[in-house]
């Protein structure tokens, strides 16, 4: 599979990671909250909290990419989650898909590569209290509303 690990530059000069777009996995555990990744300082928007995720490979769906990246970065077992929905930010030249999943069995994530400072289950009400990756911060209110609606 052709790796998408490269920067894409937008018309205004902004850079985005992933030649074929990117995807991240938002895992929700009804008891523990959502799984967040404290991003390594050297990474894009390092030091912020966001989702395990990254560049999609060529011919890889957003769900496949999000599950692969979450396994690589946080050791999230694909059989421990059930996909609920996808939320797409499409800029025309690049896209990011948040794949939202429910934990169907307990698992403990662990840092499986150097892209994380920490992984943590964060109660839904406490997410906004963290310094969030700007993209995740912008999408969190609508993601939270959809999660809450599904949990009711």
JSON list of C-alpha atoms in Angstrom, two decimals:
[
{"chain": "A", "resi": 1, "resn": "UNK", "atom": "CA", "xyz": [0.00, 0.00, 0.00]},
{"chain": "A", "resi": 2, "resn": "UNK", "atom": "CA", "xyz": [1.31, 3.46, -0.90]},
{"chain": "A", "resi": 3, "resn": "UNK", "atom": "CA", "xyz": [1.98, 5.45, 2.26]},
{"chain": "A", "resi": 4, "resn": "UNK", "atom": "CA", "xyz": [0.40, 8.87, 2.50]},
{"chain": "A", "resi": 5, "resn": "UNK", "atom": "CA", "xyz": [3.08, 10.16, 4.89]},
{"chain": "A", "resi": 6, "resn": "UNK", "atom": "CA", "xyz": [3.76, 13.58, 3.40]},
{"chain": "A", "resi": 7, "resn": "UNK", "atom": "CA", "xyz": [2.62, 17.17, 3.75]},
{"chain": "A", "resi": 8, "resn": "UNK", "atom": "CA", "xyz": [-0.05, 18.71, 1.53]},
{"chain": "A", "resi": 9, "resn": "UNK", "atom": "CA", "xyz": [0.02, 22.48, 1.09]},
{"chain": "A", "resi": 10, "resn": "UNK", "atom": "CA", "xyz": [-3.22, 24.39, 0.73]},
{"chain": "A", "resi": 11, "resn": "UNK", "atom": "CA", "xyz": [-3.78, 27.41, -1.50]},
{"chain": "A", "resi": 12, "resn": "UNK", "atom": "CA", "xyz": [-3.10, 29.75, 1.45]},
{"chain": "A", "resi": 13, "resn": "UNK", "atom": "CA", "xyz": [0.18, 28.00, 2.34]},
{"chain": "A", "resi": 14, "resn": "UNK", "atom": "CA", "xyz": [-1.22, 26.04, 5.31]},
{"chain": "A", "resi": 15, "resn": "UNK", "atom": "CA", "xyz": [0.18, 22.53, 5.59]},
{"chain": "A", "resi": 16, "resn": "UNK", "atom": "CA", "xyz": [-1.78, 19.38, 6.34]},
{"chain": "A", "resi": 17, "resn": "UNK", "atom": "CA", "xyz": [-0.44, 15.89, 7.00]},
{"chain": "A", "resi": 18, "resn": "UNK", "atom": "CA", "xyz": [-1.41, 13.11, 4.61]},
{"chain": "A", "resi": 19, "resn": "UNK", "atom": "CA", "xyz": [-1.18, 12.97, 0.81]},
{"chain": "A", "resi": 20, "resn": "UNK", "atom": "CA", "xyz": [-4.47, 11.04, 0.72]},
{"chain": "A", "resi": 21, "resn": "UNK", "atom": "CA", "xyz": [-6.05, 12.84, 3.67]},
{"chain": "A", "resi": 22, "resn": "UNK", "atom": "CA", "xyz": [-5.96, 11.81, 7.29]},
{"chain": "A", "resi": 23, "resn": "UNK", "atom": "CA", "xyz": [-8.19, 10.07, 9.80]},
{"chain": "A", "resi": 24, "resn": "UNK", "atom": "CA", "xyz": [-8.41, 9.74, 13.56]},
{"chain": "A", "resi": 25, "resn": "UNK", "atom": "CA", "xyz": [-10.29, 7.46, 15.93]},
{"chain": "A", "resi": 26, "resn": "UNK", "atom": "CA", "xyz": [-12.45, 8.85, 18.72]},
{"chain": "A", "resi": 27, "resn": "UNK", "atom": "CA", "xyz": [-13.20, 5.94, 21.05]},
{"chain": "A", "resi": 28, "resn": "UNK", "atom": "CA", "xyz": [-15.98, 6.44, 23.57]},
{"chain": "A", "resi": 29, "resn": "UNK", "atom": "CA", "xyz": [-16.24, 4.19, 26.60]},
{"chain": "A", "resi": 30, "resn": "UNK", "atom": "CA", "xyz": [-19.50, 4.75, 28.48]},
{"chain": "A", "resi": 31, "resn": "UNK", "atom": "CA", "xyz": [-17.77, 4.37, 31.87]},
{"chain": "A", "resi": 32, "resn": "UNK", "atom": "CA", "xyz": [-14.41, 6.06, 31.24]},
{"chain": "A", "resi": 33, "resn": "UNK", "atom": "CA", "xyz": [-15.05, 8.74, 28.64]},
{"chain": "A", "resi": 34, "resn": "UNK", "atom": "CA", "xyz": [-13.09, 9.28, 25.43]},
{"chain": "A", "resi": 35, "resn": "UNK", "atom": "CA", "xyz": [-9.58, 8.14, 24.62]},
{"chain": "A", "resi": 36, "resn": "UNK", "atom": "CA", "xyz": [-7.27, 11.10, 23.97]},
{"chain": "A", "resi": 37, "resn": "UNK", "atom": "CA", "xyz": [-3.64, 11.33, 22.96]},
{"chain": "A", "resi": 38, "resn": "UNK", "atom": "CA", "xyz": [-1.27, 13.95, 24.35]},
{"chain": "A", "resi": 39, "resn": "UNK", "atom": "CA", "xyz": [0.75, 14.67, 21.21]},
{"chain": "A", "resi": 40, "resn": "UNK", "atom": "CA", "xyz": [4.55, 14.54, 21.23]},
{"chain": "A", "resi": 41, "resn": "UNK", "atom": "CA", "xyz": [6.15, 17.98, 21.36]},
{"chain": "A", "resi": 42, "resn": "UNK", "atom": "CA", "xyz": [7.88, 17.50, 17.99]},
{"chain": "A", "resi": 43, "resn": "UNK", "atom": "CA", "xyz": [4.62, 16.71, 16.18]},
{"chain": "A", "resi": 44, "resn": "UNK", "atom": "CA", "xyz": [2.31, 19.14, 14.38]},
{"chain": "A", "resi": 45, "resn": "UNK", "atom": "CA", "xyz": [0.59, 21.10, 17.18]},
{"chain": "A", "resi": 46, "resn": "UNK", "atom": "CA", "xyz": [2.75, 19.18, 19.65]},
{"chain": "A", "resi": 47, "resn": "UNK", "atom": "CA", "xyz": [1.81, 19.32, 23.30]},
{"chain": "A", "resi": 48, "resn": "UNK", "atom": "CA", "xyz": [-1.91, 19.44, 22.56]},
{"chain": "A", "resi": 49, "resn": "UNK", "atom": "CA", "xyz": [-4.50, 16.72, 23.11]},
{"chain": "A", "resi": 50, "resn": "UNK", "atom": "CA", "xyz": [-6.23, 15.04, 20.20]},
{"chain": "A", "resi": 51, "resn": "UNK", "atom": "CA", "xyz": [-7.04, 11.69, 18.68]},
{"chain": "A", "resi": 52, "resn": "UNK", "atom": "CA", "xyz": [-4.81, 8.82, 17.70]},
{"chain": "A", "resi": 53, "resn": "UNK", "atom": "CA", "xyz": [-4.68, 9.09, 13.93]},
{"chain": "A", "resi": 54, "resn": "UNK", "atom": "CA", "xyz": [-2.69, 10.17, 10.95]},
{"chain": "A", "resi": 55, "resn": "UNK", "atom": "CA", "xyz": [-2.16, 9.98, 7.23]},
{"chain": "A", "resi": 56, "resn": "UNK", "atom": "CA", "xyz": [-4.25, 7.56, 5.20]},
{"chain": "A", "resi": 57, "resn": "UNK", "atom": "CA", "xyz": [-2.60, 5.22, 2.72]},
{"chain": "A", "resi": 58, "resn": "UNK", "atom": "CA", "xyz": [-3.62, 5.12, -0.94]},
{"chain": "A", "resi": 59, "resn": "UNK", "atom": "CA", "xyz": [-6.83, 3.12, -1.42]},
{"chain": "A", "resi": 60, "resn": "UNK", "atom": "CA", "xyz": [-7.41, 2.99, 2.34]},
{"chain": "A", "resi": 61, "resn": "UNK", "atom": "CA", "xyz": [-10.83, 4.00, 3.67]},
{"chain": "A", "resi": 62, "resn": "UNK", "atom": "CA", "xyz": [-11.04, 6.49, 6.49]},
{"chain": "A", "resi": 63, "resn": "UNK", "atom": "CA", "xyz": [-12.21, 3.74, 8.86]},
{"chain": "A", "resi": 64, "resn": "UNK", "atom": "CA", "xyz": [-9.31, 1.48, 7.86]},
{"chain": "A", "resi": 65, "resn": "UNK", "atom": "CA", "xyz": [-6.84, 4.35, 8.28]},
{"chain": "A", "resi": 66, "resn": "UNK", "atom": "CA", "xyz": [-8.22, 5.43, 11.65]},
{"chain": "A", "resi": 67, "resn": "UNK", "atom": "CA", "xyz": [-8.19, 1.88, 13.02]},
{"chain": "A", "resi": 68, "resn": "UNK", "atom": "CA", "xyz": [-4.66, 1.25, 11.71]},
{"chain": "A", "resi": 69, "resn": "UNK", "atom": "CA", "xyz": [-3.31, 4.50, 13.13]},
{"chain": "A", "resi": 70, "resn": "UNK", "atom": "CA", "xyz": [-5.02, 3.95, 16.52]},
{"chain": "A", "resi": 71, "resn": "UNK", "atom": "CA", "xyz": [-3.48, 0.47, 16.69]},
{"chain": "A", "resi": 72, "resn": "UNK", "atom": "CA", "xyz": [-0.04, 1.82, 15.74]},
{"chain": "A", "resi": 73, "resn": "UNK", "atom": "CA", "xyz": [-0.10, 4.75, 18.16]},
{"chain": "A", "resi": 74, "resn": "UNK", "atom": "CA", "xyz": [-2.25, 3.57, 21.06]},
{"chain": "A", "resi": 75, "resn": "UNK", "atom": "CA", "xyz": [-2.56, -0.22, 20.68]},
{"chain": "A", "resi": 76, "resn": "UNK", "atom": "CA", "xyz": [-6.32, 0.06, 20.23]},
{"chain": "A", "resi": 77, "resn": "UNK", "atom": "CA", "xyz": [-7.58, -3.41, 19.24]},
{"chain": "A", "resi": 78, "resn": "UNK", "atom": "CA", "xyz": [-9.94, -3.16, 16.25]},
{"chain": "A", "resi": 79, "resn": "UNK", "atom": "CA", "xyz": [-12.18, -5.87, 17.69]},
{"chain": "A", "resi": 80, "resn": "UNK", "atom": "CA", "xyz": [-12.72, -3.82, 20.86]},
{"chain": "A", "resi": 81, "resn": "UNK", "atom": "CA", "xyz": [-14.59, -1.01, 19.09]},
{"chain": "A", "resi": 82, "resn": "UNK", "atom": "CA", "xyz": [-17.71, -0.61, 16.96]},
{"chain": "A", "resi": 83, "resn": "UNK", "atom": "CA", "xyz": [-17.86, 2.27, 14.51]},
{"chain": "A", "resi": 84, "resn": "UNK", "atom": "CA", "xyz": [-20.81, 4.58, 15.19]},
{"chain": "A", "resi": 85, "resn": "UNK", "atom": "CA", "xyz": [-20.33, 7.34, 12.62]},
{"chain": "A", "resi": 86, "resn": "UNK", "atom": "CA", "xyz": [-17.85, 9.40, 10.64]},
{"chain": "A", "resi": 87, "resn": "UNK", "atom": "CA", "xyz": [-17.45, 13.17, 10.56]},
{"chain": "A", "resi": 88, "resn": "UNK", "atom": "CA", "xyz": [-15.56, 14.66, 7.61]},
{"chain": "A", "resi": 89, "resn": "UNK", "atom": "CA", "xyz": [-13.79, 17.98, 7.23]},
{"chain": "A", "resi": 90, "resn": "UNK", "atom": "CA", "xyz": [-13.32, 18.34, 3.46]},
{"chain": "A", "resi": 91, "resn": "UNK", "atom": "CA", "xyz": [-11.19, 21.26, 2.27]},
{"chain": "A", "resi": 92, "resn": "UNK", "atom": "CA", "xyz": [-11.33, 20.20, -1.38]},
{"chain": "A", "resi": 93, "resn": "UNK", "atom": "CA", "xyz": [-7.60, 19.48, -1.64]},
{"chain": "A", "resi": 94, "resn": "UNK", "atom": "CA", "xyz": [-7.36, 17.58, 1.66]},
{"chain": "A", "resi": 95, "resn": "UNK", "atom": "CA", "xyz": [-9.74, 15.95, 4.14]},
{"chain": "A", "resi": 96, "resn": "UNK", "atom": "CA", "xyz": [-9.75, 14.72, 7.72]},
{"chain": "A", "resi": 97, "resn": "UNK", "atom": "CA", "xyz": [-12.22, 12.10, 8.89]},
{"chain": "A", "resi": 98, "resn": "UNK", "atom": "CA", "xyz": [-13.02, 11.57, 12.54]},
{"chain": "A", "resi": 99, "resn": "UNK", "atom": "CA", "xyz": [-14.18, 7.99, 12.98]},
{"chain": "A", "resi": 100, "resn": "UNK", "atom": "CA", "xyz": [-16.26, 7.76, 16.13]},
{"chain": "A", "resi": 101, "resn": "UNK", "atom": "CA", "xyz": [-16.49, 4.35, 17.78]},
{"chain": "A", "resi": 102, "resn": "UNK", "atom": "CA", "xyz": [-17.96, 2.81, 20.92]},
{"chain": "A", "resi": 103, "resn": "UNK", "atom": "CA", "xyz": [-15.80, 0.54, 23.04]},
{"chain": "A", "resi": 104, "resn": "UNK", "atom": "CA", "xyz": [-17.55, -2.85, 23.05]},
{"chain": "A", "resi": 105, "resn": "UNK", "atom": "CA", "xyz": [-15.12, -4.37, 25.52]},
{"chain": "A", "resi": 106, "resn": "UNK", "atom": "CA", "xyz": [-12.61, -2.98, 27.96]},
{"chain": "A", "resi": 107, "resn": "UNK", "atom": "CA", "xyz": [-9.03, -2.47, 26.83]},
{"chain": "A", "resi": 108, "resn": "UNK", "atom": "CA", "xyz": [-6.08, -0.49, 28.10]},
{"chain": "A", "resi": 109, "resn": "UNK", "atom": "CA", "xyz": [-4.37, 1.66, 25.50]},
{"chain": "A", "resi": 110, "resn": "UNK", "atom": "CA", "xyz": [-0.63, 2.07, 25.70]},
{"chain": "A", "resi": 111, "resn": "UNK", "atom": "CA", "xyz": [1.88, 4.18, 23.83]},
{"chain": "A", "resi": 112, "resn": "UNK", "atom": "CA", "xyz": [2.93, 1.96, 20.97]},
{"chain": "A", "resi": 113, "resn": "UNK", "atom": "CA", "xyz": [5.17, 4.51, 19.24]},
{"chain": "A", "resi": 114, "resn": "UNK", "atom": "CA", "xyz": [6.90, 7.85, 19.87]},
{"chain": "A", "resi": 115, "resn": "UNK", "atom": "CA", "xyz": [4.00, 10.08, 18.78]},
{"chain": "A", "resi": 116, "resn": "UNK", "atom": "CA", "xyz": [2.45, 10.33, 22.26]},
{"chain": "A", "resi": 117, "resn": "UNK", "atom": "CA", "xyz": [3.43, 11.86, 25.57]},
{"chain": "A", "resi": 118, "resn": "UNK", "atom": "CA", "xyz": [0.45, 10.23, 27.24]},
{"chain": "A", "resi": 119, "resn": "UNK", "atom": "CA", "xyz": [-2.80, 8.42, 26.49]},
{"chain": "A", "resi": 120, "resn": "UNK", "atom": "CA", "xyz": [-5.76, 8.98, 28.77]},
{"chain": "A", "resi": 121, "resn": "UNK", "atom": "CA", "xyz": [-9.44, 8.17, 29.12]},
{"chain": "A", "resi": 122, "resn": "UNK", "atom": "CA", "xyz": [-11.01, 11.60, 29.67]},
{"chain": "A", "resi": 123, "resn": "UNK", "atom": "CA", "xyz": [-14.57, 12.07, 30.95]},
{"chain": "A", "resi": 124, "resn": "UNK", "atom": "CA", "xyz": [-16.65, 13.78, 28.25]},
{"chain": "A", "resi": 125, "resn": "UNK", "atom": "CA", "xyz": [-17.32, 16.81, 30.49]},
{"chain": "A", "resi": 126, "resn": "UNK", "atom": "CA", "xyz": [-13.57, 17.34, 31.05]},
{"chain": "A", "resi": 127, "resn": "UNK", "atom": "CA", "xyz": [-12.35, 17.33, 27.44]},
{"chain": "A", "resi": 128, "resn": "UNK", "atom": "CA", "xyz": [-12.63, 21.11, 26.99]},
{"chain": "A", "resi": 129, "resn": "UNK", "atom": "CA", "xyz": [-10.43, 21.64, 30.05]},
{"chain": "A", "resi": 130, "resn": "UNK", "atom": "CA", "xyz": [-7.40, 20.29, 28.16]},
{"chain": "A", "resi": 131, "resn": "UNK", "atom": "CA", "xyz": [-5.26, 22.22, 25.65]},
{"chain": "A", "resi": 132, "resn": "UNK", "atom": "CA", "xyz": [-6.77, 20.66, 22.53]},
{"chain": "A", "resi": 133, "resn": "UNK", "atom": "CA", "xyz": [-5.37, 20.32, 19.01]},
{"chain": "A", "resi": 134, "resn": "UNK", "atom": "CA", "xyz": [-7.08, 23.19, 17.13]},
{"chain": "A", "resi": 135, "resn": "UNK", "atom": "CA", "xyz": [-8.79, 20.88, 14.64]},
{"chain": "A", "resi": 136, "resn": "UNK", "atom": "CA", "xyz": [-10.14, 18.65, 17.40]},
{"chain": "A", "resi": 137, "resn": "UNK", "atom": "CA", "xyz": [-11.18, 21.69, 19.45]},
{"chain": "A", "resi": 138, "resn": "UNK", "atom": "CA", "xyz": [-13.21, 22.99, 16.51]},
{"chain": "A", "resi": 139, "resn": "UNK", "atom": "CA", "xyz": [-14.95, 19.66, 15.92]},
{"chain": "A", "resi": 140, "resn": "UNK", "atom": "CA", "xyz": [-15.47, 18.58, 19.55]},
{"chain": "A", "resi": 141, "resn": "UNK", "atom": "CA", "xyz": [-18.77, 20.45, 20.19]},
{"chain": "A", "resi": 142, "resn": "UNK", "atom": "CA", "xyz": [-20.56, 18.74, 17.29]},
{"chain": "A", "resi": 143, "resn": "UNK", "atom": "CA", "xyz": [-18.91, 15.37, 17.98]},
{"chain": "A", "resi": 144, "resn": "UNK", "atom": "CA", "xyz": [-19.93, 15.60, 21.62]},
{"chain": "A", "resi": 145, "resn": "UNK", "atom": "CA", "xyz": [-23.52, 16.49, 20.69]},
{"chain": "A", "resi": 146, "resn": "UNK", "atom": "CA", "xyz": [-23.76, 13.46, 18.39]},
{"chain": "A", "resi": 147, "resn": "UNK", "atom": "CA", "xyz": [-22.21, 11.17, 21.02]},
{"chain": "A", "resi": 148, "resn": "UNK", "atom": "CA", "xyz": [-24.58, 12.48, 23.69]},
{"chain": "A", "resi": 149, "resn": "UNK", "atom": "CA", "xyz": [-27.60, 11.96, 21.42]},
{"chain": "A", "resi": 150, "resn": "UNK", "atom": "CA", "xyz": [-26.56, 8.34, 20.82]},
{"chain": "A", "resi": 151, "resn": "UNK", "atom": "CA", "xyz": [-26.01, 7.71, 24.54]},
{"chain": "A", "resi": 152, "resn": "UNK", "atom": "CA", "xyz": [-29.46, 8.97, 25.57]}
]
